Coordinates of C-alpha atoms in Angstrom, one line a residue:
X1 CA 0.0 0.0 0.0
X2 CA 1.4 3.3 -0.9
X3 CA 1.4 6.3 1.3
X4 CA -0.6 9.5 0.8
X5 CA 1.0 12.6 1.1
X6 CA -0.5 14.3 4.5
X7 CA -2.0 17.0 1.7
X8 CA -4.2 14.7 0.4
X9 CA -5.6 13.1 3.4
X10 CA -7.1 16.6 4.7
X11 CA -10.4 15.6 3.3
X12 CA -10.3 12.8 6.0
X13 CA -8.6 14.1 9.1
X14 CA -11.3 15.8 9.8
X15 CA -13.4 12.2 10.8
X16 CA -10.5 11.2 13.4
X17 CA -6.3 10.4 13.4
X18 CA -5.8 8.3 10.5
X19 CA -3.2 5.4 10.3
X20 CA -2.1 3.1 7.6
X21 CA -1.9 -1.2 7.9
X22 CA 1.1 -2.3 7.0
X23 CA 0.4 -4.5 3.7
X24 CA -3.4 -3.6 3.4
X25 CA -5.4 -1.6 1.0
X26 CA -7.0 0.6 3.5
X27 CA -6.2 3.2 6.3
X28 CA -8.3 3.5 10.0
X29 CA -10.2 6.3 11.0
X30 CA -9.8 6.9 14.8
X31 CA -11.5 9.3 16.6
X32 CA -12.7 9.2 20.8
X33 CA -15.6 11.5 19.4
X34 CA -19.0 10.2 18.9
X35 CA -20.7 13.1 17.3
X36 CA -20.5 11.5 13.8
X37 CA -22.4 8.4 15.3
X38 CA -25.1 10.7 16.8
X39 CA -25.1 13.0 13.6
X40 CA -25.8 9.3 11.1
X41 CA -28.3 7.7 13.8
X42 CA -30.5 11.3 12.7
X43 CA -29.9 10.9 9.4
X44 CA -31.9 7.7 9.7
X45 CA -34.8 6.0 11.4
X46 CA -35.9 2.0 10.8
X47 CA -39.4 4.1 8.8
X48 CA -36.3 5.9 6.6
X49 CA -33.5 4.1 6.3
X50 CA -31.4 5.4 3.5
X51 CA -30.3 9.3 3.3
X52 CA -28.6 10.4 0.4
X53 CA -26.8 13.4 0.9
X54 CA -27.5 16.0 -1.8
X55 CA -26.6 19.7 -2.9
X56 CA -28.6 22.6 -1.6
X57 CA -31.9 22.4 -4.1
X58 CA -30.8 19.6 -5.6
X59 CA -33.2 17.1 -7.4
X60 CA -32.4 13.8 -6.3
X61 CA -34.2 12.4 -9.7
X62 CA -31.4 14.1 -11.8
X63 CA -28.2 12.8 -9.9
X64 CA -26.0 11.5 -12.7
X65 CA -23.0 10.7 -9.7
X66 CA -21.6 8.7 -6.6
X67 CA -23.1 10.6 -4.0
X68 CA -22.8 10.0 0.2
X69 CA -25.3 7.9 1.9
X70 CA -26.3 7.3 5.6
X71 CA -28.1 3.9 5.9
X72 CA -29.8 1.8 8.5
X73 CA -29.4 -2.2 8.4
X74 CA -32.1 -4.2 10.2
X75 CA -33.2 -7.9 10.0
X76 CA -37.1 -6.6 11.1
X77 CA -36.8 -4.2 8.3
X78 CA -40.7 -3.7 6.1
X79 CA -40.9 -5.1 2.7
X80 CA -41.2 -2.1 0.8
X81 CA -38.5 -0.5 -2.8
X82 CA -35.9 1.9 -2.6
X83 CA -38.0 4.2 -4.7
X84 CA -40.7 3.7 -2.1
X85 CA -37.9 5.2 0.6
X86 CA -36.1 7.6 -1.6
X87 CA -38.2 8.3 -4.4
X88 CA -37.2 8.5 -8.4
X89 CA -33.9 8.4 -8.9
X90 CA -31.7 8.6 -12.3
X91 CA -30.8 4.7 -13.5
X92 CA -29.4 6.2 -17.0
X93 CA -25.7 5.3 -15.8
X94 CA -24.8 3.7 -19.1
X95 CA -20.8 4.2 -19.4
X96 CA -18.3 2.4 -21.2
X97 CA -16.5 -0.4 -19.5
X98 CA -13.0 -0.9 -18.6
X99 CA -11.3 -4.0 -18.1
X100 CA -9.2 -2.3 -15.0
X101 CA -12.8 -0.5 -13.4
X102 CA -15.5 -1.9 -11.5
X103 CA -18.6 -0.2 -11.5
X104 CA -18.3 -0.7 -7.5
X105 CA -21.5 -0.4 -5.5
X106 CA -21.9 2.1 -2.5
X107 CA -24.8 1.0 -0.9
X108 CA -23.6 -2.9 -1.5
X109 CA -26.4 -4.8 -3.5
X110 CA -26.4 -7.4 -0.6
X111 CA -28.1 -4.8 1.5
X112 CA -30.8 -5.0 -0.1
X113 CA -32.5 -7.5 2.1
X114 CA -31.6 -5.8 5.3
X115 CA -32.8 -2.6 3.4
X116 CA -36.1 -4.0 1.6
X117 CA -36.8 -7.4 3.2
X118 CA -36.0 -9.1 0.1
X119 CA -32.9 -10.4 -2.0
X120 CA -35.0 -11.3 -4.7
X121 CA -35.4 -9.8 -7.5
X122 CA -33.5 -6.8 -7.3
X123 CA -34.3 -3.7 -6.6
X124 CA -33.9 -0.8 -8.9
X125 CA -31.5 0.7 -7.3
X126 CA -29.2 -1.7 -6.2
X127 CA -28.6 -2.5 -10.4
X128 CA -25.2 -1.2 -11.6
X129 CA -26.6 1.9 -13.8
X130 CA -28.1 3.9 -10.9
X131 CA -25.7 7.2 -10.7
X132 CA -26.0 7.8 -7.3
X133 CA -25.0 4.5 -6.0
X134 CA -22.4 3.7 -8.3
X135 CA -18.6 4.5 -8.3
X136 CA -16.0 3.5 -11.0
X137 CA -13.1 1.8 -8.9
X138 CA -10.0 -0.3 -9.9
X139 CA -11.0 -4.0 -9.6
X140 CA -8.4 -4.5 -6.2
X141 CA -10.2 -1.5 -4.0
X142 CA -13.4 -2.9 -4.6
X143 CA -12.9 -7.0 -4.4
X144 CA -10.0 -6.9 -2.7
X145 CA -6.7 -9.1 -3.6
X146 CA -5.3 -12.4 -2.3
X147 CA -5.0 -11.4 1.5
X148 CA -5.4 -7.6 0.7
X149 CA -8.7 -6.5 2.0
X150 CA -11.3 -4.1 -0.1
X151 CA -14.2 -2.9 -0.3
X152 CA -16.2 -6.2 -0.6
X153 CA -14.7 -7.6 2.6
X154 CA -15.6 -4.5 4.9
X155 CA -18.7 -5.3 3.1
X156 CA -18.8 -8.7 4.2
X157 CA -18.2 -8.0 7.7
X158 CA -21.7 -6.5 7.8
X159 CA -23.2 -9.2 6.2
X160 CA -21.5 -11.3 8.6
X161 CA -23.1 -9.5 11.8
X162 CA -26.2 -10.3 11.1
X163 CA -25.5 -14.0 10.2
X164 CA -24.1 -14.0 13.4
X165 CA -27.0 -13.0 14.7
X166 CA -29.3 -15.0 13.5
X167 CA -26.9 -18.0 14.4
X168 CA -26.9 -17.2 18.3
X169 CA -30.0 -15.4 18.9
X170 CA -33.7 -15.7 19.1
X171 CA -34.7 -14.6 15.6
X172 CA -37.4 -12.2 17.1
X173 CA -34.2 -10.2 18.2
X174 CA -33.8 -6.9 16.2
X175 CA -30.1 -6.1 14.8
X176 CA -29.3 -2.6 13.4
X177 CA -26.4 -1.5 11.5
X178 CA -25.9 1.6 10.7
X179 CA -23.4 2.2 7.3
X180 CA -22.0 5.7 6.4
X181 CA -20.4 5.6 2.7
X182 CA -18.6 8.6 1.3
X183 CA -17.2 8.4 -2.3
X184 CA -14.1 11.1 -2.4
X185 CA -13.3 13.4 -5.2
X186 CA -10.5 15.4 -5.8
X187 CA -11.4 18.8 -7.6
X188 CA -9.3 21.3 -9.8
X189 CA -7.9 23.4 -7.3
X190 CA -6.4 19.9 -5.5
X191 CA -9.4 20.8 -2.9
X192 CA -11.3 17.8 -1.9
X193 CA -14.8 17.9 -2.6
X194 CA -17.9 14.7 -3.0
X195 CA -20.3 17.1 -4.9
X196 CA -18.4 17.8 -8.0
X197 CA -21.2 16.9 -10.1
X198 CA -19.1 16.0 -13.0
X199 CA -16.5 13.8 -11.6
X200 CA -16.9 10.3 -12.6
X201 CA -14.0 8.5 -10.4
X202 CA -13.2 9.1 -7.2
X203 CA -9.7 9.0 -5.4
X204 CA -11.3 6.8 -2.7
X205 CA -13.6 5.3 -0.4
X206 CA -14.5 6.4 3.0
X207 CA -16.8 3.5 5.2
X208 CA -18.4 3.6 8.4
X209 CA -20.5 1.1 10.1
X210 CA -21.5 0.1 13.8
X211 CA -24.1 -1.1 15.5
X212 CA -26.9 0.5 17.3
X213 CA -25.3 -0.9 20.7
X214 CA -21.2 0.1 19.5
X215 CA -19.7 3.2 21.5
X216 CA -16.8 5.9 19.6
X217 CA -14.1 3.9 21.9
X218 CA -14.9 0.4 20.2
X219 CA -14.3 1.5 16.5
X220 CA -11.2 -0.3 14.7
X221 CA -10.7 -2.7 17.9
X222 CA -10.5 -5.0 15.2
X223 CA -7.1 -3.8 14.3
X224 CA -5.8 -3.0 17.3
X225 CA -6.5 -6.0 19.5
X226 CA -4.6 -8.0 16.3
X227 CA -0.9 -9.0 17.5
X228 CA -0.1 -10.1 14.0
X229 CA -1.2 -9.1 10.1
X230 CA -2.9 -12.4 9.1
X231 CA -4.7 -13.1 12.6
X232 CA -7.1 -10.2 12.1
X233 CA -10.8 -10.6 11.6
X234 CA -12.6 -7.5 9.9
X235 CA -15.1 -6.6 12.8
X236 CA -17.7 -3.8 13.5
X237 CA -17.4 -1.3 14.1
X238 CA -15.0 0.0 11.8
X239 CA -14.0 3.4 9.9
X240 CA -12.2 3.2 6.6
X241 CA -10.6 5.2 4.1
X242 CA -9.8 3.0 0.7
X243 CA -8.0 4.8 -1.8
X244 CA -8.9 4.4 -5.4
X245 CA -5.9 3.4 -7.3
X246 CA -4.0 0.4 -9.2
X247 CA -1.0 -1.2 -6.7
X248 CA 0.1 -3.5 -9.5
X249 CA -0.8 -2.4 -12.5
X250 CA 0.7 -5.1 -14.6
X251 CA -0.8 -7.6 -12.9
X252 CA -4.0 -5.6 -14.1
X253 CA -4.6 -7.3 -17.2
X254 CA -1.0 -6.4 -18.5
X255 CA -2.4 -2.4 -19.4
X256 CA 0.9 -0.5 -18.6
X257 CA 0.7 2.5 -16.8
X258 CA 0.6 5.4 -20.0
X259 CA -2.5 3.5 -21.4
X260 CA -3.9 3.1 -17.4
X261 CA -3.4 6.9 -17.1
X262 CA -5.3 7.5 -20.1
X263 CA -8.1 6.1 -20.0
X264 CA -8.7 7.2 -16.4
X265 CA -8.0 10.8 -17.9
X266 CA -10.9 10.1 -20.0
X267 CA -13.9 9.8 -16.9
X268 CA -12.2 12.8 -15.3
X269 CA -14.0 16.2 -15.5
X270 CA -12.7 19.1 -16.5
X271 CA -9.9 20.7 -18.6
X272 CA -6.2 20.1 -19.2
X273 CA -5.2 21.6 -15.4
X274 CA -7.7 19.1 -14.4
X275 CA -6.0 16.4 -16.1
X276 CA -2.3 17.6 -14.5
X277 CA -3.7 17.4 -11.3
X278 CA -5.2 14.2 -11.5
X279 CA -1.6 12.4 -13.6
X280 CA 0.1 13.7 -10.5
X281 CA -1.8 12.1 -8.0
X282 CA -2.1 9.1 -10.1
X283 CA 1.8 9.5 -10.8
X284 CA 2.1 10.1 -7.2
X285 CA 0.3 6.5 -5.8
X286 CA 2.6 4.2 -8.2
X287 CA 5.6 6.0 -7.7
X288 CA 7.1 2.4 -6.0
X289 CA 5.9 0.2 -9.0
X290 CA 8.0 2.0 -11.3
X291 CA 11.7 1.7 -9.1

């Protein structure tokens, strides 16, 4: 895992002290403050359980990008469609696709049941050309890699909470998760921004989920109660930052790094500046790869 300049992580400091793992794909959060848990549990309610976070006056039909969302998990949740908790929303998301991208989900399509009450058939929403829930993202950060952890396995530890829960306890027991997901952009001005409304990938991933019971002092335990790298078991709560780049980019489908750079230029907004900024950061993350 390469390390990010502190300039770039200023979009992130402001959630807590943040710390890379040796070897892994993503950095911890860690903050003693437990604002941000009070500030998502009223974002959401087990009547509303998904918030997206929009512009002032924006219409939430007409998102054409990755946006933020504040979600609640439940295993008592009513049988009801997104559309019937969020309203219209833009499924036009039709790009081209790219062997190196994944058309990563936000709000993971395996919510859906703790979301809707159902797996089957999928919702709307959770398909992969809804805007708003959808963020381009090299194949690694979102599936992970060998032992590497991404997206899909912070993922996973959610899913796994409530398997676990249904494995030890009475199944008229509620269980609540509550799952913050923050797709980060970097603008023109190197300024960090998530409501850029023409970026198309972001630089990374910010996660965070707990439980309804989890205080601030519990979050990333799973890390630091670890006495070696391959002993630890992803655990809530947690709070991640995943950066959005290629480690090994000729292991990714042998596209060397020109051609990589490229076609990333070609999702990014803007104008020539734009495209500087965004070769340097990309120049930036792979600067080891090319020793």
């Amino acid at each position: 895992m390469k390390n990010l300049e502190h300039e770039d992580l200023e979009f992130i400091t402001k959630y807590g002290e943040i710390k890379e793992y040796q070897d892994e794909y993503f950095y911890t959060i860690n903050s003693r403050n437990s604002d941000l848990m009070q500030e998502i549990k009223s974002k959401v309610s087990e009547e509303k359980p998904m918030f997206p976070y929009l512009s002032n006056g924006e219409n939430f039909s007409k998102v054409k990008r990755p946006i933020k969302w504040d979600v609640l998990l439940s295993n008592k949740c009513e049988e009801r469609s997104a559309k019937d908790l969020i309203g219209k929303f833009y499924d036009g998301n039709t790009g081209s696709k790219w062997p190196f991208l994944d058309k990563g989900h936000l709000v993971a399509r395996e919510f859906q049941k703790y979301i809707c009450k159902r797996n089957k058939p999928i919702d709307n929403f959770f398909y992969k050309n809804v805007s708003s829930n959808i963020a381009y993202q090299f194949c690694d950060k979102n599936r992970g890699n060998g032992k590497k952890r991404g997206q899909h396995q912070f993922e996973q530890a959610v899913m796994n909470w409530f398997q676990k829960a249904n494995d030890t306890d009475s199944e008229s027991k509620k269980v609540i998760v509550y799952y913050e997901v923050e797709p980060i952009f970097l603008n023109f001005d190197n300024k960090m921004s998530s409501l850029n409304p023409d970026d198309r990938i972001p630089i990374g991933t910010r996660i965070f989920a707990f439980r309804d019971t989890d205080t601030s002092d519990q979050v990333n335990n799973f890390i630091r109660q670890s006495k070696k790298k391959d002993e630890f078991k992803i655990t809530l709560p947690y709070h991640i930052f995943i950066p959005n780049y290629i480690e090994d980019y000729d292991a990714e489908k042998d596209l060397d790094i020109s051609k990589i750079r490229e076609k990333f230029e070609d999702f990014y907004a803007g104008d020539e500046q734009a495209k500087c900024s965004l070769s340097k950061w990309y120049s930036n993350q792979n600067t080891a790869n090319t020793k």
